[in-house]
Short mmCIF file of N, CA and C in Angstrom, two decimals:
data_model
loop_
_atom_site.label_atom_id
_atom_site.label_comp_id
_atom_site.label_asym_id
_atom_site.label_seq_id
_atom_site.Cartn_x
_atom_site.Cartn_y
_atom_site.Cartn_z
N GLN A 9 42.07 63.90 159.80
CA GLN A 9 41.07 64.94 160.03
C GLN A 9 40.74 64.98 161.51
N GLY A 10 40.26 66.14 161.94
CA GLY A 10 39.94 66.34 163.34
C GLY A 10 38.65 65.66 163.75
N ASP A 11 38.64 65.09 164.94
CA ASP A 11 37.45 64.48 165.52
C ASP A 11 37.17 65.16 166.85
N ILE A 12 35.98 64.93 167.38
CA ILE A 12 35.59 65.51 168.67
C ILE A 12 35.63 64.41 169.72
N TRP A 13 36.36 64.68 170.79
CA TRP A 13 36.52 63.73 171.88
C TRP A 13 35.87 64.26 173.14
N VAL A 14 35.53 63.36 174.05
CA VAL A 14 34.94 63.71 175.34
C VAL A 14 35.81 63.09 176.43
N LEU A 15 36.05 63.88 177.46
CA LEU A 15 36.72 63.37 178.65
C LEU A 15 35.71 63.44 179.80
N PRO A 16 35.06 62.31 180.13
CA PRO A 16 34.10 62.34 181.22
C PRO A 16 34.80 62.55 182.56
N ASN A 17 34.16 63.27 183.44
CA ASN A 17 34.66 63.50 184.79
C ASN A 17 36.13 63.94 184.81
N PRO A 18 36.44 65.08 184.13
CA PRO A 18 37.85 65.50 184.06
C PRO A 18 38.45 65.88 185.41
N LEU A 19 37.63 66.15 186.42
CA LEU A 19 38.16 66.52 187.73
C LEU A 19 38.24 65.33 188.68
N GLY A 20 37.93 64.15 188.17
CA GLY A 20 37.99 62.94 189.00
C GLY A 20 39.42 62.51 189.26
N THR A 21 39.56 61.39 189.90
CA THR A 21 40.86 60.82 190.21
C THR A 21 41.62 60.50 188.93
N ALA A 22 42.91 60.76 188.94
CA ALA A 22 43.74 60.49 187.77
C ALA A 22 43.58 59.05 187.32
N GLY A 23 43.41 58.86 186.01
CA GLY A 23 43.27 57.53 185.44
C GLY A 23 41.87 56.96 185.55
N GLU A 24 40.99 57.64 186.29
CA GLU A 24 39.62 57.16 186.50
C GLU A 24 38.76 57.32 185.25
N SER A 25 39.08 58.32 184.47
CA SER A 25 38.25 58.67 183.33
C SER A 25 39.02 58.48 182.03
N LYS A 26 38.43 57.81 181.08
CA LYS A 26 39.07 57.57 179.79
C LYS A 26 38.38 58.39 178.71
N PRO A 27 39.14 59.12 177.88
CA PRO A 27 38.52 59.89 176.79
C PRO A 27 37.92 58.94 175.75
N TYR A 28 36.86 59.40 175.11
CA TYR A 28 36.27 58.63 174.02
C TYR A 28 35.85 59.58 172.90
N ARG A 29 35.78 59.04 171.69
CA ARG A 29 35.38 59.84 170.53
C ARG A 29 33.89 60.07 170.57
N PHE A 30 33.51 61.32 170.48
CA PHE A 30 32.10 61.69 170.39
C PHE A 30 31.66 61.67 168.93
N LEU A 31 32.54 62.15 168.05
CA LEU A 31 32.21 62.24 166.64
C LEU A 31 33.45 61.95 165.81
N GLN A 32 33.34 60.97 164.94
CA GLN A 32 34.44 60.61 164.05
C GLN A 32 33.87 60.40 162.65
N THR A 33 34.28 61.24 161.72
CA THR A 33 33.86 61.12 160.32
C THR A 33 35.08 61.36 159.45
N ALA A 34 34.90 61.29 158.15
CA ALA A 34 35.98 61.59 157.21
C ALA A 34 36.23 63.09 157.13
N ALA A 35 35.29 63.89 157.62
CA ALA A 35 35.43 65.35 157.59
C ALA A 35 36.26 65.83 158.78
N ASP A 36 36.53 67.13 158.79
CA ASP A 36 37.28 67.76 159.87
C ASP A 36 36.28 68.46 160.78
N GLU A 37 36.13 67.98 162.01
CA GLU A 37 35.25 68.62 162.99
C GLU A 37 36.12 69.26 164.06
N SER A 38 35.71 70.45 164.49
CA SER A 38 36.46 71.13 165.54
C SER A 38 35.58 72.18 166.22
N GLN A 39 36.17 72.92 167.15
CA GLN A 39 35.53 74.02 167.86
C GLN A 39 34.27 73.57 168.61
N ALA A 40 34.25 72.38 169.14
CA ALA A 40 33.07 71.86 169.83
C ALA A 40 32.79 72.64 171.11
N GLN A 41 31.52 72.93 171.33
CA GLN A 41 31.07 73.65 172.52
C GLN A 41 29.83 72.97 173.07
N LEU A 42 29.86 72.59 174.33
CA LEU A 42 28.72 71.97 174.98
C LEU A 42 27.72 73.06 175.38
N SER A 43 26.43 72.83 175.14
CA SER A 43 25.40 73.81 175.51
C SER A 43 25.36 73.96 177.02
N PRO A 44 24.86 75.11 177.52
CA PRO A 44 24.81 75.33 178.97
C PRO A 44 24.05 74.25 179.73
N ASP A 45 23.02 73.64 179.12
CA ASP A 45 22.28 72.59 179.81
C ASP A 45 22.90 71.20 179.60
N GLY A 46 23.98 71.12 178.82
CA GLY A 46 24.69 69.87 178.61
C GLY A 46 24.00 68.89 177.67
N ARG A 47 22.97 69.33 176.95
CA ARG A 47 22.22 68.42 176.09
C ARG A 47 22.65 68.45 174.63
N TRP A 48 23.44 69.45 174.21
CA TRP A 48 23.78 69.64 172.80
C TRP A 48 25.24 69.99 172.65
N VAL A 49 25.82 69.62 171.51
CA VAL A 49 27.18 70.02 171.17
C VAL A 49 27.11 70.78 169.85
N ALA A 50 27.59 72.02 169.86
CA ALA A 50 27.74 72.81 168.64
C ALA A 50 29.18 72.66 168.19
N TYR A 51 29.39 72.59 166.88
CA TYR A 51 30.74 72.41 166.35
C TYR A 51 30.76 72.87 164.90
N GLU A 52 31.96 72.98 164.35
CA GLU A 52 32.10 73.29 162.93
C GLU A 52 32.64 72.05 162.22
N SER A 53 32.19 71.90 160.97
CA SER A 53 32.63 70.75 160.17
C SER A 53 32.65 71.14 158.70
N ASN A 54 33.58 70.54 157.97
CA ASN A 54 33.67 70.79 156.53
C ASN A 54 33.07 69.63 155.73
N GLU A 55 32.18 68.86 156.32
CA GLU A 55 31.61 67.68 155.66
C GLU A 55 30.85 68.02 154.38
N SER A 56 30.33 69.24 154.24
CA SER A 56 29.59 69.61 153.04
C SER A 56 30.49 70.15 151.93
N GLY A 57 31.78 70.29 152.23
CA GLY A 57 32.71 70.87 151.28
C GLY A 57 33.14 72.27 151.70
N LYS A 58 32.37 72.90 152.58
CA LYS A 58 32.79 74.16 153.19
C LYS A 58 32.44 74.08 154.67
N THR A 59 33.09 74.88 155.46
CA THR A 59 32.90 74.80 156.90
C THR A 59 31.56 75.40 157.29
N GLU A 60 30.78 74.64 158.05
CA GLU A 60 29.46 75.04 158.53
C GLU A 60 29.35 74.73 160.01
N VAL A 61 28.34 75.33 160.67
CA VAL A 61 28.08 75.08 162.08
C VAL A 61 26.93 74.07 162.20
N TYR A 62 27.16 73.06 163.01
CA TYR A 62 26.17 72.00 163.25
C TYR A 62 25.95 71.83 164.75
N VAL A 63 24.84 71.18 165.10
CA VAL A 63 24.55 70.82 166.49
C VAL A 63 24.11 69.35 166.51
N ARG A 64 24.60 68.62 167.52
CA ARG A 64 24.21 67.22 167.73
C ARG A 64 23.81 67.06 169.19
N PRO A 65 22.93 66.08 169.46
CA PRO A 65 22.57 65.82 170.86
C PRO A 65 23.75 65.20 171.62
N PHE A 66 23.81 65.51 172.89
CA PHE A 66 24.86 64.95 173.75
C PHE A 66 24.19 64.17 174.86
N PRO A 67 24.61 62.98 175.17
CA PRO A 67 25.87 62.36 174.78
C PRO A 67 25.78 61.42 173.58
N THR A 68 24.59 61.21 173.01
CA THR A 68 24.47 60.20 171.95
C THR A 68 25.15 60.61 170.65
N GLY A 69 25.03 61.87 170.27
CA GLY A 69 25.64 62.34 169.02
C GLY A 69 24.86 61.94 167.79
N GLU A 70 23.70 61.32 167.96
CA GLU A 70 22.93 60.82 166.82
C GLU A 70 22.07 61.91 166.21
N GLY A 71 22.24 62.16 164.91
CA GLY A 71 21.44 63.14 164.20
C GLY A 71 21.99 64.55 164.34
N ARG A 72 22.38 65.12 163.25
CA ARG A 72 22.93 66.48 163.28
C ARG A 72 21.93 67.47 162.71
N ARG A 73 22.05 68.72 163.14
CA ARG A 73 21.24 69.81 162.60
C ARG A 73 22.17 70.91 162.16
N LYS A 74 22.04 71.36 160.93
CA LYS A 74 22.87 72.45 160.42
C LYS A 74 22.26 73.77 160.88
N VAL A 75 23.10 74.66 161.42
CA VAL A 75 22.64 75.94 161.92
C VAL A 75 23.01 77.06 160.96
N SER A 76 24.24 77.07 160.47
CA SER A 76 24.70 78.14 159.57
C SER A 76 24.06 77.98 158.20
N VAL A 77 24.05 79.10 157.44
CA VAL A 77 23.43 79.10 156.12
C VAL A 77 24.48 79.26 155.02
N LYS A 78 25.42 80.18 155.21
CA LYS A 78 26.44 80.48 154.20
C LYS A 78 27.84 80.20 154.72
N GLY A 79 27.99 79.15 155.46
CA GLY A 79 29.28 78.85 156.08
C GLY A 79 29.30 79.39 157.49
N GLY A 80 30.13 78.80 158.33
CA GLY A 80 30.19 79.28 159.71
C GLY A 80 31.35 78.67 160.47
N TYR A 81 31.85 79.46 161.41
CA TYR A 81 32.99 79.09 162.24
C TYR A 81 32.70 79.46 163.69
N GLU A 82 33.38 78.80 164.58
CA GLU A 82 33.50 79.19 165.99
C GLU A 82 32.16 79.36 166.71
N PRO A 83 31.35 78.33 166.81
CA PRO A 83 30.07 78.48 167.50
C PRO A 83 30.25 78.67 169.01
N LEU A 84 29.50 79.60 169.58
CA LEU A 84 29.49 79.85 171.02
C LEU A 84 28.05 80.01 171.48
N TRP A 85 27.71 79.41 172.60
CA TRP A 85 26.37 79.50 173.16
C TRP A 85 26.20 80.73 174.03
N ARG A 86 25.01 81.32 174.00
CA ARG A 86 24.66 82.33 175.01
C ARG A 86 24.52 81.59 176.33
N GLY A 87 24.71 82.26 177.44
CA GLY A 87 24.72 81.64 178.76
C GLY A 87 23.49 80.82 179.10
N ASP A 88 22.33 81.20 178.56
CA ASP A 88 21.10 80.46 178.84
C ASP A 88 20.77 79.44 177.75
N GLY A 89 21.62 79.35 176.71
CA GLY A 89 21.41 78.39 175.64
C GLY A 89 20.35 78.78 174.63
N ARG A 90 19.82 80.01 174.71
CA ARG A 90 18.73 80.44 173.83
C ARG A 90 19.21 81.05 172.52
N GLU A 91 20.54 81.19 172.35
CA GLU A 91 21.12 81.67 171.09
C GLU A 91 22.44 80.96 170.86
N LEU A 92 22.76 80.79 169.59
CA LEU A 92 24.05 80.24 169.20
C LEU A 92 24.70 81.27 168.28
N PHE A 93 25.86 81.76 168.68
CA PHE A 93 26.59 82.76 167.92
C PHE A 93 27.67 82.07 167.09
N TYR A 94 27.99 82.63 165.95
CA TYR A 94 29.09 82.14 165.12
C TYR A 94 29.50 83.23 164.14
N VAL A 95 30.63 83.03 163.47
CA VAL A 95 31.06 83.98 162.45
C VAL A 95 30.90 83.34 161.08
N GLU A 96 30.44 84.14 160.15
CA GLU A 96 30.22 83.71 158.77
C GLU A 96 31.29 84.36 157.90
N PRO A 97 31.94 83.59 157.04
CA PRO A 97 33.01 84.17 156.23
C PRO A 97 32.46 85.16 155.20
N PRO A 98 33.29 86.11 154.78
CA PRO A 98 32.86 87.07 153.77
C PRO A 98 32.72 86.41 152.40
N GLY A 99 31.67 86.72 151.69
CA GLY A 99 31.49 86.22 150.32
C GLY A 99 31.74 84.75 150.20
N ASP A 100 32.73 84.39 149.40
CA ASP A 100 33.05 82.98 149.20
C ASP A 100 34.09 82.49 150.21
N GLY A 101 34.43 83.34 151.19
CA GLY A 101 35.38 82.95 152.23
C GLY A 101 36.84 83.04 151.79
N GLN A 102 37.09 83.55 150.60
CA GLN A 102 38.45 83.59 150.07
C GLN A 102 39.10 84.96 150.16
N HIS A 103 38.46 85.91 150.84
CA HIS A 103 39.00 87.26 150.94
C HIS A 103 39.39 87.55 152.39
N PRO A 104 40.65 87.28 152.74
CA PRO A 104 41.06 87.37 154.14
C PRO A 104 40.97 88.76 154.74
N GLY A 105 41.00 89.82 153.96
CA GLY A 105 40.93 91.16 154.53
C GLY A 105 39.51 91.65 154.75
N ALA A 106 38.55 90.95 154.23
CA ALA A 106 37.16 91.39 154.32
C ALA A 106 36.59 91.12 155.71
N ALA A 107 35.51 91.80 156.02
CA ALA A 107 34.86 91.64 157.32
C ALA A 107 34.06 90.36 157.38
N TYR A 108 34.12 89.70 158.51
CA TYR A 108 33.30 88.52 158.78
C TYR A 108 31.98 89.00 159.38
N SER A 109 30.94 88.24 159.17
CA SER A 109 29.62 88.56 159.73
C SER A 109 29.44 87.79 161.03
N PHE A 110 29.08 88.49 162.07
CA PHE A 110 28.79 87.86 163.35
C PHE A 110 27.30 87.58 163.39
N MET A 111 26.97 86.30 163.53
CA MET A 111 25.59 85.84 163.40
C MET A 111 25.07 85.31 164.73
N ALA A 112 23.74 85.37 164.89
CA ALA A 112 23.07 84.80 166.06
C ALA A 112 21.87 84.01 165.59
N ALA A 113 21.82 82.74 165.95
CA ALA A 113 20.68 81.89 165.62
C ALA A 113 19.88 81.67 166.90
N PRO A 114 18.60 82.07 166.91
CA PRO A 114 17.78 81.79 168.10
C PRO A 114 17.57 80.29 168.25
N VAL A 115 17.57 79.82 169.48
CA VAL A 115 17.43 78.39 169.76
C VAL A 115 16.22 78.18 170.66
N THR A 116 15.36 77.25 170.25
CA THR A 116 14.20 76.88 171.06
C THR A 116 14.12 75.36 171.13
N GLY A 117 13.36 74.89 172.05
CA GLY A 117 13.13 73.44 172.14
C GLY A 117 11.88 73.09 171.36
N GLY A 118 11.94 72.04 170.62
CA GLY A 118 10.79 71.55 169.88
C GLY A 118 10.08 70.45 170.65
N ALA A 119 9.29 69.69 169.95
CA ALA A 119 8.58 68.58 170.56
C ALA A 119 9.56 67.58 171.16
N ASN A 120 9.23 67.06 172.31
CA ASN A 120 10.07 66.08 173.00
C ASN A 120 11.47 66.61 173.32
N GLY A 121 11.59 67.93 173.51
CA GLY A 121 12.87 68.51 173.86
C GLY A 121 13.88 68.54 172.72
N SER A 122 13.41 68.48 171.47
CA SER A 122 14.33 68.49 170.34
C SER A 122 14.93 69.88 170.15
N PHE A 123 16.00 69.92 169.40
CA PHE A 123 16.71 71.17 169.11
C PHE A 123 16.11 71.84 167.88
N VAL A 124 15.77 73.13 168.02
CA VAL A 124 15.25 73.89 166.88
C VAL A 124 16.01 75.21 166.83
N ALA A 125 16.68 75.46 165.71
CA ALA A 125 17.40 76.74 165.51
C ALA A 125 16.62 77.57 164.51
N GLY A 126 16.41 78.84 164.85
CA GLY A 126 15.74 79.76 163.92
C GLY A 126 16.71 80.27 162.88
N THR A 127 16.21 81.14 162.02
CA THR A 127 17.05 81.73 160.97
C THR A 127 18.11 82.62 161.60
N PRO A 128 19.38 82.39 161.27
CA PRO A 128 20.45 83.23 161.81
C PRO A 128 20.29 84.69 161.39
N LEU A 129 20.56 85.59 162.33
CA LEU A 129 20.45 87.02 162.08
C LEU A 129 21.83 87.66 162.14
N LEU A 130 22.06 88.63 161.27
CA LEU A 130 23.33 89.37 161.28
C LEU A 130 23.33 90.34 162.46
N LEU A 131 24.36 90.26 163.28
CA LEU A 131 24.53 91.19 164.40
C LEU A 131 25.39 92.37 163.99
N PHE A 132 26.57 92.08 163.42
CA PHE A 132 27.50 93.11 162.96
C PHE A 132 28.58 92.44 162.13
N SER A 133 29.37 93.24 161.44
CA SER A 133 30.50 92.73 160.65
C SER A 133 31.77 93.38 161.15
N HIS A 134 32.86 92.62 161.08
CA HIS A 134 34.14 93.13 161.56
C HIS A 134 35.26 92.30 160.95
N ALA A 135 36.37 92.94 160.63
CA ALA A 135 37.55 92.23 160.12
C ALA A 135 38.26 91.61 161.31
N ILE A 136 38.22 90.29 161.38
CA ILE A 136 38.84 89.59 162.51
C ILE A 136 40.22 89.08 162.12
N ARG A 137 41.02 88.79 163.11
CA ARG A 137 42.33 88.21 162.88
C ARG A 137 42.14 86.83 162.29
N LEU A 138 42.86 86.54 161.24
CA LEU A 138 42.76 85.23 160.62
C LEU A 138 43.24 84.16 161.58
N ARG A 139 42.55 83.05 161.57
CA ARG A 139 42.94 81.96 162.45
C ARG A 139 43.45 80.80 161.62
N SER A 140 44.26 80.01 162.21
CA SER A 140 44.80 78.84 161.53
C SER A 140 43.77 77.72 161.61
N PRO A 141 43.46 77.07 160.50
CA PRO A 141 42.50 75.97 160.55
C PRO A 141 43.01 74.75 161.32
N ASP A 142 44.30 74.73 161.61
CA ASP A 142 44.88 73.60 162.33
C ASP A 142 44.88 73.79 163.84
N VAL A 143 44.40 74.94 164.31
CA VAL A 143 44.45 75.24 165.73
C VAL A 143 43.05 75.56 166.22
N ASN A 144 42.64 74.94 167.32
CA ASN A 144 41.34 75.26 167.92
C ASN A 144 41.50 76.55 168.72
N GLU A 145 41.15 77.64 168.10
CA GLU A 145 41.18 78.94 168.79
C GLU A 145 39.97 79.73 168.35
N PHE A 146 39.56 80.65 169.16
CA PHE A 146 38.40 81.47 168.86
C PHE A 146 38.83 82.91 168.63
N SER A 147 38.18 83.56 167.68
CA SER A 147 38.46 84.96 167.37
C SER A 147 37.59 85.91 168.16
N PHE A 148 36.64 85.34 168.92
CA PHE A 148 35.76 86.18 169.73
C PHE A 148 35.23 85.39 170.91
N THR A 149 34.68 86.12 171.85
CA THR A 149 33.92 85.53 172.94
C THR A 149 32.74 86.45 173.20
N VAL A 150 31.76 85.94 173.88
CA VAL A 150 30.53 86.70 174.10
C VAL A 150 30.15 86.60 175.57
N SER A 151 29.56 87.68 176.10
CA SER A 151 29.12 87.67 177.50
C SER A 151 27.96 86.69 177.66
N ALA A 152 27.71 86.28 178.89
CA ALA A 152 26.67 85.29 179.17
C ALA A 152 25.29 85.75 178.70
N ASP A 153 25.04 87.07 178.73
CA ASP A 153 23.73 87.58 178.30
C ASP A 153 23.67 87.83 176.79
N GLY A 154 24.79 87.65 176.08
CA GLY A 154 24.82 87.81 174.63
C GLY A 154 24.81 89.25 174.17
N LYS A 155 25.07 90.19 175.06
CA LYS A 155 25.00 91.62 174.70
C LYS A 155 26.35 92.27 174.45
N ARG A 156 27.44 91.60 174.83
CA ARG A 156 28.77 92.19 174.64
C ARG A 156 29.69 91.15 174.01
N PHE A 157 30.52 91.62 173.10
CA PHE A 157 31.46 90.75 172.41
C PHE A 157 32.87 91.30 172.58
N LEU A 158 33.82 90.40 172.74
CA LEU A 158 35.23 90.74 172.65
C LEU A 158 35.73 90.07 171.39
N VAL A 159 36.34 90.86 170.50
CA VAL A 159 36.73 90.35 169.19
C VAL A 159 38.22 90.57 168.98
N LEU A 160 38.89 89.55 168.50
CA LEU A 160 40.30 89.65 168.15
C LEU A 160 40.37 90.27 166.76
N SER A 161 40.65 91.55 166.71
CA SER A 161 40.62 92.30 165.46
C SER A 161 41.86 92.06 164.62
N LYS A 162 41.68 92.20 163.34
CA LYS A 162 42.80 92.18 162.43
C LYS A 162 43.57 93.48 162.69
N PRO A 163 44.91 93.43 162.84
CA PRO A 163 45.66 94.63 163.24
C PRO A 163 45.40 95.86 162.38
N ASP A 164 45.33 95.73 161.06
CA ASP A 164 45.14 96.92 160.24
C ASP A 164 43.68 97.34 160.14
N ALA A 165 42.77 96.63 160.81
CA ALA A 165 41.36 97.00 160.78
C ALA A 165 41.01 97.92 161.93
N GLN A 166 41.93 98.11 162.85
CA GLN A 166 41.64 98.95 164.01
C GLN A 166 41.68 100.42 163.62
N GLU A 167 40.74 101.15 164.18
CA GLU A 167 40.73 102.58 163.95
C GLU A 167 41.79 103.22 164.83
N SER A 168 42.27 104.39 164.41
CA SER A 168 43.30 105.06 165.20
C SER A 168 42.68 105.75 166.40
N ILE A 169 43.48 105.85 167.44
CA ILE A 169 43.06 106.52 168.66
C ILE A 169 44.07 107.63 168.91
N HIS A 170 43.56 108.82 169.19
CA HIS A 170 44.43 109.96 169.50
C HIS A 170 44.36 110.21 171.00
N VAL A 171 45.53 110.24 171.63
CA VAL A 171 45.61 110.48 173.06
C VAL A 171 46.18 111.87 173.28
N LEU A 172 45.45 112.68 174.01
CA LEU A 172 45.91 114.02 174.34
C LEU A 172 46.38 114.04 175.78
N THR A 173 47.59 114.53 175.99
CA THR A 173 48.09 114.66 177.35
C THR A 173 48.19 116.14 177.67
N ASN A 174 48.11 116.46 178.91
CA ASN A 174 48.18 117.85 179.38
C ASN A 174 47.17 118.75 178.67
N TRP A 175 46.02 118.22 178.35
CA TRP A 175 45.03 119.00 177.60
C TRP A 175 44.47 120.15 178.43
N THR A 176 44.47 120.00 179.75
CA THR A 176 43.95 121.11 180.58
C THR A 176 44.89 122.31 180.50
N GLN A 177 46.19 122.07 180.41
CA GLN A 177 47.14 123.17 180.28
C GLN A 177 46.96 123.87 178.94
N GLN A 178 46.69 123.13 177.88
CA GLN A 178 46.46 123.72 176.57
C GLN A 178 45.21 124.62 176.59
N MET A 179 44.19 124.18 177.31
CA MET A 179 42.97 124.97 177.42
C MET A 179 43.22 126.27 178.18
N GLU A 180 44.04 126.20 179.25
CA GLU A 180 44.35 127.38 180.04
C GLU A 180 45.12 128.41 179.21
N LYS A 181 46.03 127.97 178.33
CA LYS A 181 46.80 128.87 177.50
C LYS A 181 45.91 129.62 176.52
N LYS A 182 44.87 128.97 176.03
CA LYS A 182 43.97 129.61 175.08
C LYS A 182 43.06 130.62 175.75
N ASN A 183 42.83 130.48 177.03
CA ASN A 183 41.94 131.39 177.77
C ASN A 183 42.70 132.53 178.31
#
């Protein structure tokens, strides 16, 4: 199963930094993302029997908080760390052609700087390209302000686009 590793000081002198396991369980953890302030790691794990989004403090990793409600994949932080975005599978997650829900969980600090995630809100739904569970890849990315998304669409989910060339000549002929 997948574990989450850390490489401290990756830009240091070669051989100076040794990778270490941040999280090792019997479950499959992947898609780890460090929060903009470096205090939290968001990741997905199937430890509950279905894939969900969790957050743990960094660098200790002690104590996890579940963010997703009905399953979740591919957590990404807003640039200021005040929201955590992820995709929620359709229904029971077994319908590959169905649209995934793009969710946003508001993030605030609690007492003593603890992590507090609010109720995730639906932003929009879209049929995304299916990803392989064996590969750490993302089906979307989000701008730093959380207002724009780039989504890897499922090929047959795209709407058609009609391109007109020489349209000014066609207009002149009609006049």
